[in-house]
Short mmCIF file of C-alpha atoms in Angstrom, two decimals:
data_model
loop_
_atom_site.label_atom_id
_atom_site.label_comp_id
_atom_site.label_asym_id
_atom_site.label_seq_id
_atom_site.Cartn_x
_atom_site.Cartn_y
_atom_site.Cartn_z
CA MET A 675 142.73 142.69 129.01
CA ALA A 676 139.61 140.52 128.96
CA PHE A 677 139.07 137.28 130.85
CA THR A 678 136.33 135.20 132.46
CA LEU A 679 136.33 133.64 135.92
CA ALA A 680 134.12 130.57 136.00
CA ASN A 681 133.18 127.60 138.17
CA ALA A 682 133.06 129.78 141.29
CA ARG A 683 130.75 130.31 144.21
CA VAL A 684 129.98 133.96 143.54
CA ILE A 685 129.29 136.16 146.59
CA THR A 686 127.11 139.19 145.97
CA ALA A 687 125.62 141.57 148.53
CA GLU A 688 122.44 139.46 148.55
CA GLU A 689 123.36 135.81 147.93
CA ILE A 690 125.89 133.16 146.97
CA PHE A 691 125.43 131.24 143.71
CA TRP A 692 127.37 129.08 141.27
CA GLY A 693 128.65 131.02 138.29
CA GLY A 694 131.31 133.52 137.36
CA VAL A 695 132.35 136.97 136.21
CA GLU A 696 133.40 138.40 132.85
CA VAL A 697 136.01 141.20 132.94
CA ASN A 698 137.19 143.66 130.31
CA GLY A 699 139.91 146.11 131.27
CA ASP A 700 139.42 147.32 134.82
CA ARG A 701 135.65 146.70 134.90
CA ILE A 702 133.23 143.84 135.31
CA VAL A 703 131.22 143.29 132.13
CA ARG A 704 128.84 140.60 133.34
CA VAL A 705 128.09 138.41 136.35
CA PHE A 706 126.53 135.12 135.30
CA ARG A 707 124.99 132.00 136.81
CA GLY A 708 125.85 128.46 135.77
CA LYS A 709 128.44 127.51 133.18
CA ALA A 710 130.75 129.95 131.46
CA PRO A 711 130.34 130.77 127.78
CA GLU A 712 132.61 128.94 125.33
CA ARG A 713 135.63 131.23 125.28
CA SER A 714 139.40 130.84 125.26
CA ASP A 715 140.02 133.23 128.15
CA VAL A 716 138.14 131.28 130.84
CA ILE A 717 139.91 130.78 134.18
CA ASP A 718 138.55 127.83 136.19
CA CYS A 719 138.14 128.82 139.86
CA GLY A 720 137.72 125.20 140.91
CA GLY A 721 134.66 125.83 143.04
CA ALA A 722 136.31 128.46 145.22
CA TYR A 723 134.46 131.49 146.58
CA LEU A 724 134.67 134.67 144.49
CA SER A 725 133.94 137.91 146.37
CA PRO A 726 134.40 141.64 145.85
CA GLY A 727 137.76 142.96 147.00
CA PHE A 728 137.89 144.07 150.63
CA VAL A 729 137.61 147.75 151.60
CA ASP A 730 139.36 149.05 154.74
CA ILE A 731 138.44 152.60 155.72
CA HIS A 732 140.40 152.71 159.00
CA VAL A 733 144.02 151.60 158.67
CA HIS A 734 147.25 153.27 159.82
CA GLY A 735 149.71 151.20 157.82
CA CYS A 736 151.74 148.07 158.51
CA PHE A 737 155.05 147.01 159.97
CA GLY A 738 157.68 149.34 158.50
CA ALA A 739 155.19 151.55 156.67
CA GLY A 740 152.99 154.04 158.51
CA PHE A 741 150.56 156.45 156.89
CA LEU A 742 151.48 159.40 159.15
CA THR A 743 154.39 160.21 156.87
CA ASP A 744 155.85 162.64 154.36
CA ASP A 745 157.23 159.78 152.24
CA VAL A 746 154.96 158.69 149.40
CA GLU A 747 156.97 155.48 149.01
CA GLU A 748 156.02 154.54 152.56
CA ILE A 749 152.36 154.93 151.64
CA PHE A 750 152.82 152.54 148.72
CA ARG A 751 154.65 149.99 150.86
CA GLY A 752 151.57 149.93 153.07
CA THR A 753 149.07 149.69 150.23
CA ARG A 754 151.04 146.85 148.62
CA MET A 755 151.28 144.86 151.84
CA HIS A 756 147.56 145.11 152.57
CA ALA A 757 146.71 144.18 148.97
CA LEU A 758 148.48 140.87 149.56
CA HIS A 759 145.75 140.11 152.11
CA GLY A 760 142.78 141.00 149.93
CA THR A 761 142.41 144.73 150.62
CA THR A 762 141.74 146.26 147.21
CA SER A 763 140.65 149.74 148.42
CA ILE A 764 141.97 151.60 151.41
CA VAL A 765 141.56 154.87 153.32
CA PRO A 766 144.95 155.67 154.92
CA THR A 767 144.48 156.97 158.44
CA THR A 768 146.49 159.49 160.44
CA ALA A 769 146.94 159.72 164.22
CA SER A 770 147.30 162.54 166.71
CA SER A 771 150.54 164.44 166.17
CA THR A 772 151.54 168.02 165.51
CA MET A 773 149.15 169.73 163.09
CA GLU A 774 152.09 170.21 160.73
CA ASN A 775 152.75 166.46 160.69
CA VAL A 776 149.09 165.58 160.15
CA LEU A 777 148.67 168.10 157.31
CA THR A 778 151.86 166.81 155.68
CA ALA A 779 150.55 163.24 155.94
CA VAL A 780 147.22 164.15 154.33
CA ARG A 781 149.05 165.93 151.50
CA THR A 782 151.26 162.86 151.04
CA ILE A 783 148.17 160.67 150.81
CA ALA A 784 146.85 163.06 148.13
CA ARG A 785 150.10 162.67 146.18
CA ALA A 786 149.84 158.89 146.41
CA MET A 787 146.27 159.01 145.11
CA ASN A 788 147.40 161.02 142.09
CA GLU A 789 150.35 158.74 141.30
CA ARG A 790 148.26 155.52 141.59
CA ARG A 791 150.65 152.58 141.62
CA GLU A 792 150.27 148.88 142.36
CA GLY A 793 148.57 147.91 145.58
CA ALA A 794 145.27 148.78 147.19
CA ARG A 795 143.40 151.66 145.57
CA ILE A 796 143.51 154.78 147.78
CA LEU A 797 140.06 156.29 148.30
CA GLY A 798 141.07 159.31 150.39
CA ALA A 799 142.33 160.18 153.86
CA HIS A 800 140.92 159.54 157.34
CA MET A 801 141.96 162.05 160.01
CA GLU A 802 141.80 160.26 163.37
CA GLY A 803 142.76 162.96 165.85
CA ASN A 804 143.66 165.40 167.24
CA TYR A 805 140.25 166.32 168.61
CA PHE A 806 139.76 163.62 171.26
CA ASN A 807 138.84 163.46 174.92
CA PRO A 808 142.09 162.77 176.86
CA LYS A 809 140.09 160.48 179.18
CA CYS A 810 139.63 158.11 176.22
CA ALA A 811 143.00 158.69 174.54
CA GLY A 812 143.93 155.02 174.37
CA ALA A 813 147.01 154.91 172.14
CA GLN A 814 146.52 158.47 170.84
CA ASN A 815 149.34 160.57 172.26
CA PRO A 816 147.73 162.88 174.88
CA ALA A 817 150.36 165.52 174.19
CA PHE A 818 148.61 166.24 170.89
CA LEU A 819 144.95 166.32 171.95
CA PHE A 820 143.18 169.69 171.85
CA GLY A 821 140.08 171.53 170.68
CA ALA A 822 139.09 171.90 167.03
CA LYS A 823 139.81 175.21 165.32
CA PRO A 824 139.01 175.96 161.67
CA GLU A 825 142.53 177.23 161.00
CA ASN A 826 143.80 173.76 161.89
CA TYR A 827 141.30 171.41 160.24
CA MET A 828 140.22 173.39 157.16
CA PRO A 829 143.64 173.04 155.46
CA MET A 830 143.11 169.25 155.74
CA PHE A 831 139.76 169.58 154.01
CA GLU A 832 141.18 171.89 151.34
CA THR A 833 143.49 169.11 150.14
CA GLY A 834 140.38 167.62 148.52
CA VAL A 835 141.04 164.07 149.77
CA LEU A 836 139.57 164.12 153.29
CA ARG A 837 136.95 161.33 153.35
CA ARG A 838 136.33 160.99 157.09
CA VAL A 839 137.16 162.55 160.46
CA SER A 840 137.06 160.83 163.84
CA ALA A 841 136.59 163.18 166.80
CA SER A 842 134.95 163.52 170.22
CA PRO A 843 131.78 165.61 170.04
CA GLU A 844 132.17 166.84 173.64
CA VAL A 845 135.54 168.49 172.84
CA ASP A 846 135.54 172.25 172.17
CA GLY A 847 134.88 173.19 168.56
CA VAL A 848 134.10 169.69 167.32
CA LEU A 849 130.36 170.17 166.80
CA ASP A 850 131.07 173.29 164.76
CA MET A 851 133.58 171.28 162.72
CA ALA A 852 130.90 168.67 162.00
CA ARG A 853 128.47 171.36 160.88
CA ARG A 854 131.11 172.61 158.43
CA LEU A 855 132.42 169.31 157.08
CA ALA A 856 129.47 166.91 157.07
CA PRO A 857 127.53 168.90 154.42
CA GLU A 858 130.66 168.71 152.25
CA GLY A 859 130.51 164.90 152.22
CA VAL A 860 133.03 164.17 154.98
CA LEU A 861 132.02 161.19 157.14
CA MET A 862 131.97 162.45 160.74
CA SER A 863 132.63 159.66 163.21
CA VAL A 864 132.53 159.67 167.02
CA GLY A 865 135.77 158.27 168.41
CA HIS A 866 137.92 158.28 171.56
CA SER A 867 134.96 159.90 173.25
CA ASP A 868 133.38 159.98 176.71
CA ALA A 869 130.07 161.21 175.28
CA GLY A 870 126.82 160.43 177.06
CA TYR A 871 123.41 160.04 175.47
CA ASP A 872 122.67 163.77 175.29
CA ASP A 873 126.13 164.47 173.83
CA MET A 874 125.46 161.87 171.16
CA MET A 875 122.12 163.42 170.25
CA ARG A 876 123.83 166.79 169.82
CA ALA A 877 126.49 165.09 167.71
CA LEU A 878 123.85 163.50 165.50
CA ASP A 879 122.15 166.86 165.02
CA ALA A 880 125.51 168.43 164.07
CA GLY A 881 126.27 165.83 161.40
CA PHE A 882 127.93 162.85 163.07
CA THR A 883 126.61 159.56 161.65
CA HIS A 884 129.28 156.95 162.42
CA ILE A 885 131.18 155.40 165.35
CA THR A 886 134.92 154.72 165.26
CA HIS A 887 135.99 151.27 166.58
CA ILE A 888 132.94 150.76 168.79
CA TYR A 889 133.64 149.43 172.31
CA ASN A 890 137.28 150.48 172.08
CA ALA A 891 138.38 153.80 173.64
CA ILE A 892 134.80 155.07 173.68
CA SER A 893 132.17 155.40 176.41
CA MET A 894 129.87 152.51 177.21
CA LEU A 895 127.44 151.47 179.96
CA SER A 896 128.66 152.87 183.28
CA GLY A 897 127.56 152.76 186.90
CA CYS A 898 126.02 149.31 186.51
CA TYR A 899 125.44 149.03 190.26
CA TYR A 900 123.87 152.44 190.81
CA TYR A 901 121.85 154.59 188.34
CA PRO A 902 123.49 153.16 185.21
CA GLN A 903 123.97 155.46 182.22
CA VAL A 904 124.36 154.47 178.59
CA GLY A 905 127.39 155.66 176.66
CA ALA A 906 128.21 156.38 173.05
CA CYS A 907 128.26 152.68 172.16
CA GLU A 908 124.73 151.90 173.34
CA THR A 909 123.39 155.14 171.89
CA ALA A 910 124.81 154.25 168.50
CA LEU A 911 123.29 150.77 168.65
CA LEU A 912 119.91 152.21 169.63
CA HIS A 913 119.64 154.81 166.86
CA ASP A 914 119.49 153.67 163.25
CA GLU A 915 120.94 156.98 162.10
CA PHE A 916 124.35 155.81 163.38
CA THR A 917 126.45 153.26 161.56
CA VAL A 918 129.26 151.49 163.41
CA GLU A 919 132.63 149.92 162.75
CA ALA A 920 134.52 147.37 164.83
CA ILE A 921 138.05 146.03 164.90
CA CYS A 922 137.21 142.41 164.15
CA ASP A 923 140.59 140.83 164.87
CA GLY A 924 139.32 138.54 167.62
CA ARG A 925 141.18 140.52 170.29
CA HIS A 926 139.63 143.99 170.47
CA ILE A 927 136.06 142.73 170.86
CA PRO A 928 134.76 139.31 171.98
CA PRO A 929 133.09 137.41 169.12
CA GLN A 930 129.85 137.18 171.09
CA LEU A 931 129.65 140.98 171.14
CA LEU A 932 130.37 141.14 167.42
CA ARG A 933 127.44 138.79 166.82
CA LEU A 934 125.18 140.85 169.10
CA MET A 935 126.01 144.06 167.22
CA TYR A 936 125.38 142.27 163.92
CA LYS A 937 121.96 141.18 165.19
CA ILE A 938 121.16 144.79 166.12
CA LYS A 939 122.62 146.68 163.16
CA GLY A 940 122.79 144.10 160.40
CA ALA A 941 125.41 144.05 157.65
CA ASP A 942 124.15 147.34 156.16
CA ARG A 943 124.98 149.45 159.24
CA PHE A 944 127.90 147.52 160.74
CA HIS A 945 131.27 146.92 159.12
CA ALA A 946 134.77 145.69 159.94
CA VAL A 947 138.07 147.58 159.96
CA THR A 948 141.61 146.50 160.77
CA ASP A 949 142.84 149.69 162.49
CA SER A 950 146.14 148.12 161.50
CA VAL A 951 149.29 149.80 162.73
CA PHE A 952 151.89 147.03 162.63
CA ALA A 953 150.42 144.26 160.44
CA GLY A 954 153.17 141.79 159.70
CA ALA A 955 155.25 142.77 162.74
CA PRO A 956 156.99 140.12 164.86
CA ASP A 957 156.33 139.97 168.59
CA GLY A 958 158.28 142.56 170.54
CA PRO A 959 158.56 146.29 171.32
CA CYS A 960 157.72 149.01 168.79
CA GLU A 961 156.83 152.70 168.75
CA MET A 962 153.90 154.72 167.41
CA CYS A 963 153.74 158.54 167.45
CA GLY A 964 156.13 158.73 170.37
CA MET A 965 154.26 156.05 172.34
CA ALA A 966 156.08 152.88 173.41
CA CYS A 967 154.09 149.85 172.21
CA LEU A 968 154.30 146.07 172.25
CA VAL A 969 153.16 143.37 169.84
CA GLU A 970 152.09 140.11 171.48
CA ASP A 971 149.19 137.65 171.34
CA ASP A 972 148.36 138.75 167.76
CA VAL A 973 147.59 142.32 168.81
CA CYS A 974 149.36 145.62 169.45
CA MET A 975 149.15 147.38 172.83
CA LEU A 976 150.82 150.12 174.84
CA ALA A 977 154.03 148.90 176.43
CA ASP A 978 152.47 149.06 179.91
CA ARG A 979 149.54 146.92 178.65
CA SER A 980 147.04 149.58 179.73
CA ALA A 981 145.31 149.79 176.34
CA PHE A 982 145.35 148.33 172.85
CA ALA A 983 147.24 150.35 170.24
CA GLY A 984 145.64 149.51 166.94
CA SER A 985 146.04 146.02 165.50
CA VAL A 986 148.32 143.75 163.52
CA ALA A 987 145.35 142.42 161.54
CA THR A 988 144.67 142.27 157.82
CA THR A 989 141.23 142.11 156.20
CA ASP A 990 141.41 138.37 155.42
CA ARG A 991 141.84 137.74 159.15
CA LEU A 992 138.76 139.88 159.84
CA LEU A 993 136.70 137.68 157.52
CA ARG A 994 137.74 134.52 159.34
CA THR A 995 136.93 136.09 162.70
CA LEU A 996 133.47 137.20 161.56
CA VAL A 997 132.57 133.81 160.08
CA PHE A 998 134.32 131.25 162.27
CA ASP A 999 134.28 133.02 165.65
CA ALA A 1000 131.31 135.41 165.54
CA GLN A 1001 129.28 132.94 163.40
CA ILE A 1002 128.06 135.61 161.00
CA PRO A 1003 126.87 134.19 157.65
CA LEU A 1004 129.55 134.39 154.97
CA CYS A 1005 127.48 136.53 152.59
CA ASP A 1006 126.91 139.18 155.27
CA ALA A 1007 130.49 138.97 156.57
CA VAL A 1008 131.74 139.74 153.06
CA LYS A 1009 129.27 142.61 152.84
CA MET A 1010 130.71 144.02 156.08
CA LEU A 1011 134.12 144.10 154.39
CA THR A 1012 133.08 145.43 150.98
CA ILE A 1013 130.02 147.43 149.97
CA THR A 1014 129.13 148.64 153.48
CA PRO A 1015 132.45 150.40 154.24
CA ALA A 1016 132.69 151.62 150.63
CA ARG A 1017 129.30 153.27 150.97
CA GLU A 1018 130.33 154.94 154.25
CA VAL A 1019 133.01 156.99 152.50
CA GLY A 1020 130.97 157.63 149.36
CA ALA A 1021 133.08 155.40 147.10
CA ARG A 1022 131.44 154.57 143.78
CA ASP A 1023 131.71 151.39 141.69
CA ILE A 1024 133.61 149.63 144.50
CA GLY A 1025 132.64 146.76 146.79
CA ARG A 1026 130.20 144.79 144.65
CA LEU A 1027 130.37 142.21 141.87
CA ALA A 1028 128.15 143.85 139.27
CA ALA A 1029 128.37 144.97 135.65
CA GLY A 1030 130.10 148.32 135.31
CA TRP A 1031 131.83 148.11 138.71
CA TYR A 1032 135.59 147.87 139.21
CA ALA A 1033 136.96 144.34 138.79
CA ASP A 1034 138.28 144.18 142.36
CA MET A 1035 137.92 140.55 143.43
CA ASN A 1036 139.16 137.94 145.90
CA LEU A 1037 139.21 134.18 145.48
CA PHE A 1038 139.35 131.94 148.58
CA GLY A 1039 138.51 128.42 149.71
CA ASP A 1040 136.37 126.97 152.49
CA ASP A 1041 139.11 127.83 154.99
CA LEU A 1042 138.70 131.51 153.92
CA VAL A 1043 142.40 131.70 153.08
CA LEU A 1044 143.08 133.85 150.02
CA LYS A 1045 144.07 132.20 146.76
CA LYS A 1046 144.10 135.19 144.39
CA THR A 1047 143.28 138.90 144.31
CA TRP A 1048 142.49 141.15 141.36
CA ILE A 1049 142.57 144.96 141.53
CA GLY A 1050 141.04 146.73 138.56
CA GLY A 1051 141.16 143.50 136.57
CA ARG A 1052 144.86 142.87 137.21
CA GLU A 1053 145.94 139.89 139.26
CA TYR A 1054 147.87 141.04 142.33
CA THR A 1055 150.68 138.91 143.73
#
């Protein structure tokens, strides 16, 4: 199928301009400025913004559909729901559980990738857990936190779909795991960690290059009244070798801190994730991996309100938070939801409006509310 989107404010990784996009099949043929060519297949965008489709590389599912599952239909329920909010590519994420459950979930994600149905394109799997510091467990079930052993994590890698691993570098065996997996193209990310500066330098040397949901369940400045020490967060912001992600739902991190991190890292080294667990859920009690949780105030938390437990956000909400609350320029905010996360997991031809790239696109107005989404050139509704 061929068509042309015209009369749009086109958002690229570098600028916003008036023009449109020509599509043939699942690919973009041409991005143009000004008026559309005289053709019968032109769709008038009415001056709306046209951006690449959003890419979420840390997402656990949605209400009624978790990605720690042996049911491939549950995976597709999650990918379809998130596609309705502009997510065109996704990296389903596990959580700490029995190693049997986690391996089964990764294999189920692999099956879903092979079947490829409607909904967000699956780029691979993200293993978040089980190799975390119990001190920073947050909503990760402490009953399933332990050291990293090759006989446990290598079967995950051997599925061929493992794109990233979040782990605590100070936990036994984790640095060795990074030395094994990072050279194979797996994104190693520091998460749920109490690492200090020296721990982070050892992690960097071992192959860690990313930070999982910065300033949530991870060490930060401590002892501010007496010999203060920097944590993993400040170390990551200091060193350009580290890229960072944040849960930009307006609850997990104050917008002022989001803007500060943007000023330090820029849109090339800082991106947004949902960390969605129960997107679409009504307020009230729920459960995740044996942990009693609660949805209220547009966020998910442990039932005792001691820690957040993922989010109920979707990527379109992240965009509004970045632009309206954190006051990040629209072009860079879109970049933080598209090409930057795609690049982190080594995805090709995704996250940019350019000739030869996948025709994954979102159309939205000045209120940043979605009007239409295309995935591989097909309108998604």
